[in-house]
Short mmCIF file of C-alpha atoms and ligand atoms in Angstrom, two decimals:
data_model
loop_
_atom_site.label_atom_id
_atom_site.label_comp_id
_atom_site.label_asym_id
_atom_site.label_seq_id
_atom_site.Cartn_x
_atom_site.Cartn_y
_atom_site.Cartn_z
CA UNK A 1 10.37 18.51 -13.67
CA UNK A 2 13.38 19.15 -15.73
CA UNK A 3 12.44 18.62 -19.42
CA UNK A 4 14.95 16.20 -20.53
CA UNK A 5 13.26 13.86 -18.30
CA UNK A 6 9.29 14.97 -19.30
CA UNK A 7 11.01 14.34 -22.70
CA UNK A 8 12.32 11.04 -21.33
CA UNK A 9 9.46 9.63 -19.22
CA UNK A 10 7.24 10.56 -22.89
CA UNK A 11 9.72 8.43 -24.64
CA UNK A 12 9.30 5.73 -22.29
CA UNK A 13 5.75 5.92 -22.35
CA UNK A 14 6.10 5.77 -26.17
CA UNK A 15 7.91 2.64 -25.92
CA UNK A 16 7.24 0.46 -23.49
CA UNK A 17 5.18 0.81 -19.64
CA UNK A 18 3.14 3.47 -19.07
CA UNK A 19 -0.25 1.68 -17.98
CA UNK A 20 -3.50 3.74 -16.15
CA UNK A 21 -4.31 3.74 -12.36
CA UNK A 22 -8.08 2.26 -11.46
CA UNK A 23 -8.16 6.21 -10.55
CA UNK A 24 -7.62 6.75 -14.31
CA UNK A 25 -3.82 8.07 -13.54
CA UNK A 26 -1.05 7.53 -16.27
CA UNK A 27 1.57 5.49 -14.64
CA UNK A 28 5.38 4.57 -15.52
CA UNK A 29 6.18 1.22 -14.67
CA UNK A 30 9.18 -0.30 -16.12
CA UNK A 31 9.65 -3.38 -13.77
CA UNK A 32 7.90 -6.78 -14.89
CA UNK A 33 5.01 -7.86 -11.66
CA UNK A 34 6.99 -10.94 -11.54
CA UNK A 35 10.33 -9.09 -10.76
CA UNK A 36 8.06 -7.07 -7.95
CA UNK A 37 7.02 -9.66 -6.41
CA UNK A 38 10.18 -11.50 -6.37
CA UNK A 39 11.20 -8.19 -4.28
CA UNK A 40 8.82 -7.90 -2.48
CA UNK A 41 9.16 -11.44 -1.05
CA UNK A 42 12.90 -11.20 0.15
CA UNK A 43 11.91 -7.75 1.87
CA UNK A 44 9.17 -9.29 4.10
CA UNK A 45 11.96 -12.26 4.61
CA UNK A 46 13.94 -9.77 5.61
CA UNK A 47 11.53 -8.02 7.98
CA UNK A 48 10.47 -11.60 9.70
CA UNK A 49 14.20 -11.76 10.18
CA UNK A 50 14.54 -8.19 12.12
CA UNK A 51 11.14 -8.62 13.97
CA UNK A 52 9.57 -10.97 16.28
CA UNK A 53 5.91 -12.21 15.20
CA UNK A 54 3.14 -11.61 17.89
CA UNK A 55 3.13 -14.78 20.03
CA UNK A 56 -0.58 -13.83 20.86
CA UNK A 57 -3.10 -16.49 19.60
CA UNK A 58 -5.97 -13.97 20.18
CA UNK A 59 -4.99 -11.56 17.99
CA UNK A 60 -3.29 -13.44 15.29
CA UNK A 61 -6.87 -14.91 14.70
CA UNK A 62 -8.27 -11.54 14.96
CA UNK A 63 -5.75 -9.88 12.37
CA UNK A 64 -5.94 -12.69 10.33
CA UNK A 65 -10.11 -13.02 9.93
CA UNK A 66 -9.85 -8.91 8.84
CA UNK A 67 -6.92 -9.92 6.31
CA UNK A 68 -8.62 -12.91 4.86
CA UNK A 69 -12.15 -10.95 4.49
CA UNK A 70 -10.68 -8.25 3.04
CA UNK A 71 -8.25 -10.27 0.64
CA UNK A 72 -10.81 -12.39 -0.61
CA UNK A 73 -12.83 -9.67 -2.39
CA UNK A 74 -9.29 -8.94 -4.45
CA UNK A 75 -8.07 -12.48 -4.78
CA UNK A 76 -4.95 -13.74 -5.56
CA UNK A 77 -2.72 -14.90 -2.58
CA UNK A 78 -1.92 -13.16 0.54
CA UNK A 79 -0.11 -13.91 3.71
CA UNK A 80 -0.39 -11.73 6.66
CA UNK A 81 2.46 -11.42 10.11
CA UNK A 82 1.41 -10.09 12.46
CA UNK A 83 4.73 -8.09 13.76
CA UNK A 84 5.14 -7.28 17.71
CA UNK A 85 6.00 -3.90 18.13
CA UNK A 86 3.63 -2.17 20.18
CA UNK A 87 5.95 1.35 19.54
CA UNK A 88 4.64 1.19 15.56
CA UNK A 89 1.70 2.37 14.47
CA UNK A 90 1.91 1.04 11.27
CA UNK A 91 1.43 -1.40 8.61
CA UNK A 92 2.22 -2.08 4.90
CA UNK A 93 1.61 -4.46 2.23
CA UNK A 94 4.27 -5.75 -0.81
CA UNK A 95 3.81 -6.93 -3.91
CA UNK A 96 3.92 -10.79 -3.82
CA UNK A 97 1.00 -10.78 -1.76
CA UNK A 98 2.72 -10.21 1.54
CA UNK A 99 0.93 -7.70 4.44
CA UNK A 100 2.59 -6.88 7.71
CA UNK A 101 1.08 -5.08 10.74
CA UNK A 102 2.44 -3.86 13.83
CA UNK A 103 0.81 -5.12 17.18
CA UNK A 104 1.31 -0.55 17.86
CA UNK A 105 -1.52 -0.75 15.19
CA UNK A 106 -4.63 -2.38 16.87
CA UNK A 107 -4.01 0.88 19.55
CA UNK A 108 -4.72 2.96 17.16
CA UNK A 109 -7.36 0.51 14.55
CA UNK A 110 -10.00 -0.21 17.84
CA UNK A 111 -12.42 -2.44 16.00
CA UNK A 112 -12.61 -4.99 13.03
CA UNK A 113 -13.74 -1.87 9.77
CA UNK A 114 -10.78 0.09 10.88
CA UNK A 115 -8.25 -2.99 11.19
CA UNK A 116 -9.68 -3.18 7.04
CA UNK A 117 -9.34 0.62 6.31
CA UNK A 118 -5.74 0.05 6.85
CA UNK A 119 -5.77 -3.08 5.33
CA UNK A 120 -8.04 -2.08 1.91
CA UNK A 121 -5.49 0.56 1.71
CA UNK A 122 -1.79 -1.38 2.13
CA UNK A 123 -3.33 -3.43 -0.90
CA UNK A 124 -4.63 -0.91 -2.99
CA UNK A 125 -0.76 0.51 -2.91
CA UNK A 126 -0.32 -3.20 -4.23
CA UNK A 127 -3.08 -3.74 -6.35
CA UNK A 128 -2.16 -0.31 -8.22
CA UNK A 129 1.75 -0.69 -8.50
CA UNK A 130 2.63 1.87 -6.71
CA UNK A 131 5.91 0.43 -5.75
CA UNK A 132 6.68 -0.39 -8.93
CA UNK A 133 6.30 3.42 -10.21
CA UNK A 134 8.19 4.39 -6.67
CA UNK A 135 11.24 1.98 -8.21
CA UNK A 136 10.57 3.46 -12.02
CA UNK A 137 11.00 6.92 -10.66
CA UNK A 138 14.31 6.64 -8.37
CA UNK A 139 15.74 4.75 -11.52
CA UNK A 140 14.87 6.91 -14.35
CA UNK A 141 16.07 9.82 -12.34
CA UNK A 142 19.60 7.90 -11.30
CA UNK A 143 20.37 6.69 -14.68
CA UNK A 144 19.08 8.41 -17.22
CA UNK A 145 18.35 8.30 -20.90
CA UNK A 146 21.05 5.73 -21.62
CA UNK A 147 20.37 3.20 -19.30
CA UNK A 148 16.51 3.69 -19.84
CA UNK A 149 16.99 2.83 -23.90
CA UNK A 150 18.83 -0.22 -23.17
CA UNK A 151 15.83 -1.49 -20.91
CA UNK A 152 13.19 -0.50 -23.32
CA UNK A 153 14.76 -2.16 -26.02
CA UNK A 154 15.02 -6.15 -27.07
CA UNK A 155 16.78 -7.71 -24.23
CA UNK A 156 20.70 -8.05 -24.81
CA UNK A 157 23.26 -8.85 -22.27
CA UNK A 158 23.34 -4.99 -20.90
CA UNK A 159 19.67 -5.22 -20.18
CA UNK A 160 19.86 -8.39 -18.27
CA UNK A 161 23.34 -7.23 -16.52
CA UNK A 162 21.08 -3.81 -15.55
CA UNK A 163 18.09 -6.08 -14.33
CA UNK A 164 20.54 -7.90 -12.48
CA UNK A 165 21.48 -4.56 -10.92
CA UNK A 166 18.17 -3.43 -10.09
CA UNK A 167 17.56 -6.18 -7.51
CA UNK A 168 19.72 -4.10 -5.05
CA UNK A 169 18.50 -0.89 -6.05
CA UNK A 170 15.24 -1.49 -5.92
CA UNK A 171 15.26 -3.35 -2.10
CA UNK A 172 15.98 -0.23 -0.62
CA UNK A 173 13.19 1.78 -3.11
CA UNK A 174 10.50 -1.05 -2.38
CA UNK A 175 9.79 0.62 0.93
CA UNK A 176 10.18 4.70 0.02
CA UNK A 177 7.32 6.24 1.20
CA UNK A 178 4.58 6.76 -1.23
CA UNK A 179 3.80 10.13 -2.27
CA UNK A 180 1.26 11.81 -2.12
CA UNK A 181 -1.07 10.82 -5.03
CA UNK A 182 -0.44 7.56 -4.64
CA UNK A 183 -1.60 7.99 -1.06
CA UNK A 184 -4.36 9.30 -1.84
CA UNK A 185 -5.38 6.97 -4.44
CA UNK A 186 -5.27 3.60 -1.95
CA UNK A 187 -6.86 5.64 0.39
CA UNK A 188 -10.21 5.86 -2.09
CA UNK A 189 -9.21 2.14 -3.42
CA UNK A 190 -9.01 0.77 -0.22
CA UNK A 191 -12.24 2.54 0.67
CA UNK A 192 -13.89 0.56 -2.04
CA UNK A 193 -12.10 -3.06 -1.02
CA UNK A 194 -13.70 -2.85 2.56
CA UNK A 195 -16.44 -1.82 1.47
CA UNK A 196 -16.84 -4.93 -1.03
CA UNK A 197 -15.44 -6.96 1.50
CA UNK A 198 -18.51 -6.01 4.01
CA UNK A 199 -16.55 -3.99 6.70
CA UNK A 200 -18.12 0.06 7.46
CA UNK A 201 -16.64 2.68 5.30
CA UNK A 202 -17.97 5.30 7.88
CA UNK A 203 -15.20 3.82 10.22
CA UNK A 204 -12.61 5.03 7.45
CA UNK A 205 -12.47 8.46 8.05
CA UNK A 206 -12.99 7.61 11.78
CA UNK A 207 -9.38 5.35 11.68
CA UNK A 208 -7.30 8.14 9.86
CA UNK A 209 -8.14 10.53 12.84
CA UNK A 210 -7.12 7.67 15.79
CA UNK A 211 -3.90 7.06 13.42
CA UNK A 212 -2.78 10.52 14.03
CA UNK A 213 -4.30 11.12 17.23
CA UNK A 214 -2.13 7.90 18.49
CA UNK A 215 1.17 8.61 16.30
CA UNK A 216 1.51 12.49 17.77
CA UNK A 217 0.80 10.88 21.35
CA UNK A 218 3.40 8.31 21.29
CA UNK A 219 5.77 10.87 19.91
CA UNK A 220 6.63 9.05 16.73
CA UNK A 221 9.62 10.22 15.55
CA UNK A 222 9.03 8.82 11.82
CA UNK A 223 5.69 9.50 11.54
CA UNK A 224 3.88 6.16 9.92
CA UNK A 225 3.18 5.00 6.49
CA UNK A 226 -0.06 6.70 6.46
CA UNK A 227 1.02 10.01 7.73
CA UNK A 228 4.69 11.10 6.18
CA UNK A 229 3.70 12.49 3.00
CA UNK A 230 -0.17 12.64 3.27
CA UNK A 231 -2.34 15.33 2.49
CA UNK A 232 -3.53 16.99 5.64
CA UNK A 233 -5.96 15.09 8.01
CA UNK A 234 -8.64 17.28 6.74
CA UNK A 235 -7.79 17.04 2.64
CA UNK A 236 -8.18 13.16 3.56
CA UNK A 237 -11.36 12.78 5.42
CA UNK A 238 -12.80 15.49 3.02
CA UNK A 239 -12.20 12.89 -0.17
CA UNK A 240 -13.23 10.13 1.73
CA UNK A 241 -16.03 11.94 2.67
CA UNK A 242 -16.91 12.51 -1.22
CA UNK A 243 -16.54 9.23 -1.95
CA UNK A 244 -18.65 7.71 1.21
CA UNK A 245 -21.74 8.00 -0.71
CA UNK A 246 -21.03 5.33 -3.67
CA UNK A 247 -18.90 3.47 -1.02
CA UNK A 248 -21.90 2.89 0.95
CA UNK A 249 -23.87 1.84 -1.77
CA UNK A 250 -21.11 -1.21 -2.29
CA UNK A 251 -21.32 -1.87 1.63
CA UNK A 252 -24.68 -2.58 2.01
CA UNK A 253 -24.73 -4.67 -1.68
CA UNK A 254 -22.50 -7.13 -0.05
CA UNK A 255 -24.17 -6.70 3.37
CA UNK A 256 -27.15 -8.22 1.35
CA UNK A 257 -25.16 -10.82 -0.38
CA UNK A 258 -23.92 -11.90 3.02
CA UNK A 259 -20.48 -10.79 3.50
CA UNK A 260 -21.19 -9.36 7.37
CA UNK A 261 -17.36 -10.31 8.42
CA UNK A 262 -17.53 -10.69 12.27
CA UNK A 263 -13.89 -11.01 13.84
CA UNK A 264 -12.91 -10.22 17.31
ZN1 ZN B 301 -0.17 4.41 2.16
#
């Protein structure tokens, strides 16, 4: 990293939004969760636009009853389309509370614990800002120092004329793959959100090896979500592996306090 912008990133950190990951990771994140949200609403418009829902009562339901089990151990609200596109093996979540999956994903997710894997982990990316650091990275490294004093300071007309700006900039960033950290972190969050929810966290590791056993058969050009900037296959089922132990502890706690989600 160039050091006028370590220099610049500490000075923003100083000043105004550095906050801490769940994983205990220092985080930049300049954009208010309202603004994020606001975002991350028009992009799913926009997606509902461009795709077709599944017609399929069946697995609406189906998708739906995972979402909802899974959701409801986070709270807040959520609303989940289920998009038909059997070619995508793929789904992601946006601030706002809005999830999308791809009908390509149930190939590739075969039964209700690794439907939530995929799930736990879209949210987690939520839950933990990650698209809001995505955003506070491409901009700090467009603009520069300038721009980034204006927006840490009181708000003036500038400020609100660069917020203003933002709202394009940021559409496009909203859906930038995640790196790799960040990856990695929903993948251990979202362990824990099935797991509270009631769904198998041995079915985790199982999932990630389907995903890319599916995308390399189907050819995927753009390889999904999960897979673009991931860790190898192995890296990732080893730290899920290290983490199965206390994740099975919180699976059978709410086993025991009833959560046993059953949808087909
Ligand atoms: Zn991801």
């Amino acid at each position: 990293m160039p050091r006028l912008l370590t220099t610049l990133l500490i000075a923003l950190c100083v000043t105004t939004a550095c906050t801490t990951s769940s994983l205990g990771r220092k985080q930049l994140k300049l954009f208010p969760e309202g603004q994020m949200a606001q975002m991350g609403v028009q992009a799913f418009t926009e997606m509902q636009k461009q795709t077709p829902a599944s017609k399929s009562s069946r697995e609406n339901r189906y998708v739906n009853c995972v979402a909802d089990s899974v959701t409801a151990v986070v709270g807040g609200e959520w609303e989940v389309t289920l998009f038909e596109d059997d070619e995508q093996i793929n789904a992601f979540a946006l601030p706002g509370g809005k999830i999308g999956v791809y009908t390509g994903l149930l190939k590739a997710a075969t039964n209700q614990h690794q439907l939530a894997t995929v799930i736990g982990h879209e949210i987690a990316h939520v839950l933990e800002g990650h698209g809001n650091e995505r955003v506070s990275q491409g901009f700090v490294a467009q603009t520069g120092f300038q721009v980034a004093t204006v927006l840490a300071g009181d708000p003036t007309p500038a400020k609100q004329q660069l917020l203003g700006l933002l709202g394009l900039g940021t559409q496009v960033g909203i859906l930038l793959p995640f790196g790799r950290t960040q990856e990695s972190e929903s993948d251990l969050i979202g362990l824990d959100i099935m797991a509270h929810a009631g769904f198998d966290p041995r079915e985790a590791p199982k999932l990630w090896v389907n995903m890319q056993t599916k995308a390399q058969e189907s050819g995927q050009q753009a390889p999904p979500e999960f897979l673009s900037t991931h860790p190898s296959g192995e890296t990732r089922i080893r730290m899920l592996n290290n983490r199965m132990p206390s994740a099975m502890n919180i699976y059978q706690q709410a086993q025991a306090s009833g959560k046993r989600p059953n949808c087909r």
